[in-house]
Coordinates of N, CA and C in Angstrom, one line a residue:
M1 N 1.4 3.0 -11.2 CA 2.7 2.3 -11.5 C 2.8 1.9 -13.0
H2 N 1.8 1.6 -13.6 CA 2.0 1.4 -15.2 C 2.4 2.4 -15.8
D3 N 2.1 3.7 -15.5 CA 2.5 4.8 -16.3 C 3.9 5.1 -16.0
L4 N 4.5 4.9 -14.8 CA 5.7 5.1 -14.4 C 6.7 4.0 -15.1
I5 N 6.1 2.8 -15.2 CA 7.0 1.7 -15.8 C 7.0 2.0 -17.5
E6 N 6.0 2.6 -18.1 CA 5.9 3.1 -19.4 C 7.0 4.2 -19.6
Q7 N 6.9 5.1 -18.7 CA 7.9 6.2 -18.6 C 9.4 5.7 -18.5
L8 N 9.6 4.7 -17.6 CA 10.9 4.1 -17.5 C 11.2 3.6 -18.9
R9 N 10.5 2.8 -19.6 CA 10.8 2.2 -20.6 C 11.1 2.9 -21.7
E10 N 10.6 4.2 -21.9 CA 10.8 5.3 -22.7 C 12.2 6.0 -22.5
L11 N 12.5 6.0 -21.2 CA 13.9 6.5 -20.8 C 15.0 5.6 -21.0
S12 N 14.7 4.2 -21.0 CA 15.6 3.3 -21.0 C 16.8 3.5 -22.1
E13 N 18.0 3.2 -21.6 CA 19.3 3.5 -22.5 C 19.4 2.1 -23.4
T14 N 19.7 2.1 -24.5 CA 20.3 1.0 -25.2 C 21.6 0.7 -24.8
V15 N 21.9 -0.6 -24.4 CA 23.3 -0.9 -24.1 C 23.7 -2.2 -24.7
P16 N 24.9 -2.5 -24.8 CA 25.4 -3.7 -25.7 C 25.0 -4.9 -25.0
V17 N 24.9 -5.0 -23.7 CA 24.3 -6.3 -23.1 C 23.1 -5.9 -22.1
P18 N 22.0 -6.0 -22.7 CA 20.9 -5.5 -21.9 C 20.6 -6.4 -20.7
L19 N 20.0 -5.8 -19.6 CA 19.6 -6.7 -18.4 C 18.3 -7.4 -18.8
E20 N 18.2 -8.5 -18.0 CA 16.9 -9.4 -18.2 C 16.0 -9.1 -17.1
L21 N 14.7 -9.3 -17.4 CA 13.7 -9.3 -16.4 C 13.7 -10.8 -15.6
P22 N 13.5 -10.8 -14.4 CA 13.4 -12.3 -13.6 C 12.2 -13.0 -13.7
S23 N 12.3 -14.3 -13.6 CA 10.9 -14.9 -13.4 C 10.5 -14.9 -12.0
F24 N 9.2 -15.3 -11.8 CA 8.6 -15.4 -10.5 C 9.6 -16.4 -9.6
D25 N 10.0 -17.4 -10.2 CA 10.7 -18.4 -9.6 C 12.1 -17.8 -9.1
Q26 N 12.8 -16.9 -9.8 CA 13.9 -16.2 -9.5 C 13.7 -15.2 -8.3
L27 N 12.4 -14.7 -8.3 CA 12.2 -13.8 -7.1 C 12.1 -14.6 -5.8
V28 N 11.5 -15.8 -5.9 CA 11.4 -16.9 -4.9 C 13.0 -17.1 -4.3
E29 N 13.7 -17.4 -5.3 CA 15.0 -17.6 -5.0 C 15.8 -16.7 -4.1
V30 N 15.6 -15.2 -4.6 CA 16.0 -14.1 -3.9 C 15.5 -14.0 -2.5
E31 N 14.2 -14.2 -2.3 CA 13.7 -14.3 -1.0 C 14.3 -15.3 -0.1
E32 N 14.5 -16.4 -0.6 CA 15.3 -17.5 0.1 C 16.6 -17.1 0.6
Q33 N 17.2 -16.4 -0.3 CA 18.8 -16.1 -0.2 C 18.8 -15.1 0.9
I34 N 17.8 -14.2 1.0 CA 18.0 -13.1 2.1 C 17.1 -13.3 3.3
L35 N 16.4 -14.4 3.3 CA 15.4 -14.7 4.4 C 14.5 -13.6 4.6
I36 N 14.0 -13.0 3.8 CA 13.0 -11.9 4.1 C 12.2 -11.7 2.9
P37 N 10.9 -11.7 3.0 CA 10.0 -11.4 1.8 C 10.1 -10.1 1.2
L38 N 10.0 -10.1 -0.1 CA 10.0 -8.9 -0.8 C 8.7 -8.2 -0.8
P39 N 8.7 -6.9 -0.4 CA 7.4 -6.0 -0.7 C 6.7 -6.2 -1.9
A40 N 5.5 -6.2 -2.0 CA 4.7 -6.3 -3.2 C 5.3 -5.3 -4.4
E41 N 5.5 -3.9 -3.9 CA 5.9 -3.0 -4.9 C 7.2 -3.3 -5.6
L42 N 8.2 -4.0 -4.7 CA 9.5 -4.4 -5.2 C 9.3 -5.4 -6.0
K43 N 8.4 -6.2 -5.8 CA 8.4 -7.5 -6.7 C 7.9 -7.1 -8.0
E44 N 6.8 -6.1 -8.0 CA 6.4 -5.6 -9.3 C 7.4 -5.0 -10.2
Y45 N 8.3 -4.1 -9.3 CA 9.4 -3.4 -10.2 C 10.3 -4.6 -10.7
L46 N 10.6 -5.5 -9.9 CA 11.7 -6.4 -10.4 C 11.1 -7.3 -11.6
L47 N 9.8 -7.6 -11.4 CA 9.2 -8.4 -12.5 C 9.0 -7.6 -14.0
F48 N 8.9 -6.3 -13.7 CA 8.3 -5.5 -15.0 C 9.2 -4.4 -15.4
A49 N 10.1 -3.9 -14.5 CA 11.0 -2.8 -14.9 C 12.4 -2.9 -14.4
S50 N 12.9 -4.0 -14.0 CA 14.3 -4.1 -13.5 C 15.2 -4.2 -14.7
D51 N 14.9 -4.2 -15.8 CA 15.8 -4.4 -17.0 C 16.2 -3.0 -17.6
V52 N 15.4 -1.9 -16.9 CA 15.7 -0.5 -17.4 C 16.9 0.0 -16.8
I53 N 17.6 0.7 -17.8 CA 18.8 1.2 -17.5 C 18.7 2.8 -17.9
H54 N 18.7 3.7 -16.8 CA 18.5 5.2 -16.9 C 19.2 5.9 -15.9
G55 N 19.8 7.0 -16.4 CA 20.5 7.9 -15.4 C 21.8 7.4 -14.7
T56 N 21.9 7.9 -13.4 CA 23.1 7.6 -12.8 C 22.9 6.7 -11.7
L57 N 21.6 6.3 -11.3 CA 21.4 5.4 -10.4 C 21.1 4.0 -10.9
E58 N 21.5 3.0 -10.2 CA 21.4 1.6 -10.6 C 20.7 0.7 -9.7
P59 N 19.2 0.8 -9.8 CA 18.5 -0.1 -8.9 C 18.8 -1.6 -9.0
V60 N 18.4 -2.3 -7.7 CA 18.7 -3.6 -7.9 C 18.1 -4.5 -8.9
T61 N 18.7 -5.6 -9.2 CA 18.2 -6.6 -10.2 C 17.9 -8.0 -9.5
A62 N 17.3 -9.0 -10.2 CA 17.1 -10.2 -9.7 C 17.4 -11.3 -10.7
A63 N 17.8 -10.9 -11.8 CA 17.8 -12.2 -12.8 C 19.2 -12.6 -12.9
D64 N 20.4 -11.8 -12.7 CA 21.6 -12.3 -13.0 C 22.4 -12.3 -11.7
P65 N 22.6 -13.4 -11.1 CA 23.4 -13.4 -9.7 C 24.9 -13.0 -9.9
Y66 N 25.2 -12.8 -11.2 CA 26.8 -12.2 -11.3 C 26.7 -10.7 -11.5
A67 N 25.6 -10.0 -11.6 CA 25.3 -8.6 -11.7 C 25.8 -7.9 -10.5
H68 N 26.4 -6.8 -10.6 CA 26.8 -6.0 -9.5 C 25.5 -5.4 -8.8
T69 N 24.5 -5.4 -9.4 CA 23.2 -4.9 -8.8 C 22.3 -6.1 -8.4
Y70 N 22.7 -7.2 -8.1 CA 22.0 -8.4 -7.8 C 21.5 -8.1 -6.4
L71 N 20.3 -8.1 -6.2 CA 19.6 -7.8 -4.9 C 20.3 -8.6 -3.7
P72 N 20.3 -9.9 -3.6 CA 21.0 -10.4 -2.4 C 22.4 -10.1 -2.2
E73 N 23.1 -9.8 -3.2 CA 24.4 -9.2 -3.1 C 24.5 -7.8 -2.4
V74 N 23.6 -7.0 -3.1 CA 23.7 -5.6 -2.6 C 23.1 -5.6 -1.1
T75 N 22.1 -6.2 -0.8 CA 21.6 -6.2 0.4 C 22.5 -6.9 1.5
S76 N 23.2 -7.8 1.2 CA 24.0 -8.6 2.0 C 25.2 -7.7 2.5
Y77 N 25.7 -6.9 1.3 CA 26.7 -5.9 1.7 C 26.3 -4.8 2.6
A78 N 25.1 -4.4 2.4 CA 24.5 -3.2 3.2 C 24.4 -3.7 4.7
W79 N 23.9 -4.9 4.9 CA 23.8 -5.5 6.2 C 25.2 -5.6 6.8
S80 N 26.1 -6.0 6.1 CA 27.4 -6.3 6.5 C 28.0 -5.0 7.0
I81 N 27.7 -3.8 6.5 CA 28.2 -2.6 7.0 C 27.4 -1.7 7.8
G82 N 26.2 -2.5 8.4 CA 25.4 -2.0 9.5 C 23.9 -1.6 9.2
M83 N 23.6 -1.6 7.8 CA 22.1 -1.4 7.6 C 21.2 -2.4 8.4
P84 N 20.3 -2.2 9.0 CA 19.5 -2.9 9.7 C 18.9 -4.0 9.0
R85 N 18.7 -5.3 9.4 CA 18.4 -6.4 8.8 C 16.8 -6.5 8.2
E86 N 16.0 -5.5 8.8 CA 14.6 -5.5 8.4 C 14.5 -4.7 7.1
Y87 N 15.5 -4.0 6.5 CA 15.5 -3.4 5.4 C 16.2 -4.1 4.3
I88 N 15.4 -4.0 2.9 CA 16.0 -4.6 1.8 C 16.7 -3.4 1.0
A89 N 17.8 -3.5 0.5 CA 18.5 -2.4 -0.4 C 17.9 -2.5 -1.7
I90 N 17.6 -1.3 -2.1 CA 16.9 -1.3 -3.6 C 17.9 -0.4 -4.5
C91 N 18.9 0.2 -4.0 CA 19.9 0.9 -4.9 C 21.0 1.3 -3.9
Q92 N 22.2 1.2 -4.6 CA 23.5 1.4 -3.9 C 24.0 2.6 -4.4
Q93 N 24.5 3.5 -3.6 CA 25.4 4.7 -3.9 C 26.6 4.6 -3.2
G94 N 27.8 4.3 -3.6 CA 28.9 4.0 -2.7 C 28.5 3.2 -1.5
D95 N 28.7 3.7 -0.3 CA 28.3 2.9 1.0 C 27.0 3.6 1.5
D96 N 26.3 4.1 0.7 CA 24.8 4.6 1.2 C 23.9 3.8 0.3
F97 N 22.8 3.6 0.8 CA 21.6 2.7 0.2 C 20.4 3.2 0.4
Y98 N 19.5 3.2 -0.7 CA 18.2 3.5 -0.6 C 17.7 2.0 -0.3
C99 N 16.7 2.1 0.7 CA 16.2 0.7 1.3 C 14.7 0.7 1.4
I100 N 14.1 -0.4 1.5 CA 12.7 -0.6 1.6 C 12.4 -1.4 2.7
D101 N 11.2 -0.9 3.5 CA 10.8 -1.8 4.5 C 9.8 -2.7 4.2
Q102 N 9.1 -3.5 5.0 CA 8.0 -4.6 4.6 C 6.8 -3.7 4.3
E103 N 6.5 -2.5 4.8 CA 5.3 -1.8 4.4 C 5.4 -1.1 3.2
G104 N 6.8 -1.2 2.6 CA 6.8 -0.5 1.2 C 7.3 0.9 1.2
Q105 N 7.7 1.4 2.3 CA 8.3 2.7 2.5 C 9.7 2.7 2.2
V106 N 10.2 3.6 1.5 CA 11.6 3.8 1.1 C 12.3 4.9 1.8
M107 N 13.5 4.6 2.3 CA 14.4 5.6 2.9 C 15.8 5.3 2.6
L108 N 16.5 6.4 3.0 CA 18.0 6.4 2.4 C 18.8 6.0 3.8
W109 N 19.5 5.0 3.8 CA 20.4 4.6 4.7 C 21.9 5.3 4.4
Q110 N 22.2 6.2 5.2 CA 23.5 7.1 4.6 C 24.3 7.3 6.1
D111 N 25.6 7.0 5.8 CA 26.6 7.4 7.0 C 26.2 6.7 8.2
G112 N 25.8 5.4 8.1 CA 25.5 4.5 9.1 C 24.2 4.7 9.9
E113 N 23.3 5.6 9.2 CA 22.1 5.8 9.9 C 20.8 6.1 8.9
L114 N 19.6 5.9 9.2 CA 18.5 6.4 8.3 C 18.5 8.0 8.4
A115 N 18.4 8.3 7.1 CA 18.2 9.9 6.9 C 16.7 10.2 7.2
E116 N 16.4 11.5 7.3 CA 15.0 12.0 7.7 C 14.1 11.6 6.4
E117 N 14.5 11.8 5.2 CA 13.8 11.8 4.0 C 13.2 10.4 3.8
R118 N 11.8 10.3 3.4 CA 11.2 9.1 3.3 C 10.1 9.2 2.0
W119 N 10.1 8.2 1.4 CA 9.1 8.1 0.3 C 8.1 7.0 0.5
E120 N 6.8 7.2 0.6 CA 5.8 6.4 0.8 C 5.7 5.1 0.0
S121 N 6.3 5.1 -1.1 CA 6.2 4.0 -1.9 C 7.4 3.9 -2.8
L122 N 7.8 2.7 -3.3 CA 8.8 2.5 -4.4 C 8.5 3.3 -5.6
W123 N 7.3 3.4 -6.0 CA 7.0 4.2 -7.2 C 7.1 5.5 -6.9
Q124 N 6.9 6.1 -5.9 CA 7.1 7.6 -5.4 C 8.7 7.8 -5.6
W125 N 9.3 6.8 -5.0 CA 10.8 6.9 -5.0 C 11.3 7.1 -6.5
V126 N 10.8 6.0 -7.4 CA 11.1 6.1 -8.9 C 10.8 7.4 -9.4
E127 N 9.6 7.8 -9.2 CA 9.3 9.2 -9.7 C 10.0 10.4 -9.4
E128 N 10.5 10.4 -8.0 CA 11.0 11.6 -7.4 C 12.6 11.6 -7.4
V129 N 13.2 10.3 -7.4 CA 14.6 10.1 -7.3 C 15.3 9.7 -8.5
W130 N 14.9 8.4 -8.9 CA 15.4 7.7 -9.9 C 15.3 8.3 -11.4
I131 N 14.1 8.7 -11.6 CA 13.8 9.3 -13.2 C 14.6 10.7 -13.2
P132 N 14.5 11.4 -12.2 CA 15.3 12.6 -12.5 C 16.9 12.5 -12.3
A133 N 17.3 11.5 -11.8 CA 18.8 11.3 -11.6 C 19.6 11.2 -13.0

């Protein structure tokens, strides 16, 4: 995990208005808003790497409730169009979502159903999907 965070930091683009990392209290607020606990790896990502901007994918964030990547908003929208409520959105691509379950497995919810492909952890998804994107 630490190596991937370091790699993400090296790849991060400089932008005029950088993203901020959330506080632990902000993560608690996010959990209260979506009424489901965040898996441990998602918390780690949010606390230590959610300010990274890289490539074409825009994973969720938790510091700014007005950001288009704000986890409760992205997840609520995904739920509203049919993604099962036991999943938390981690990245939106149009009306498709990469999502995570409580055990930390990541999957793609696409065209109204879960695709076959799975990633055993958020960090595997970061390495295989986000970094190359």
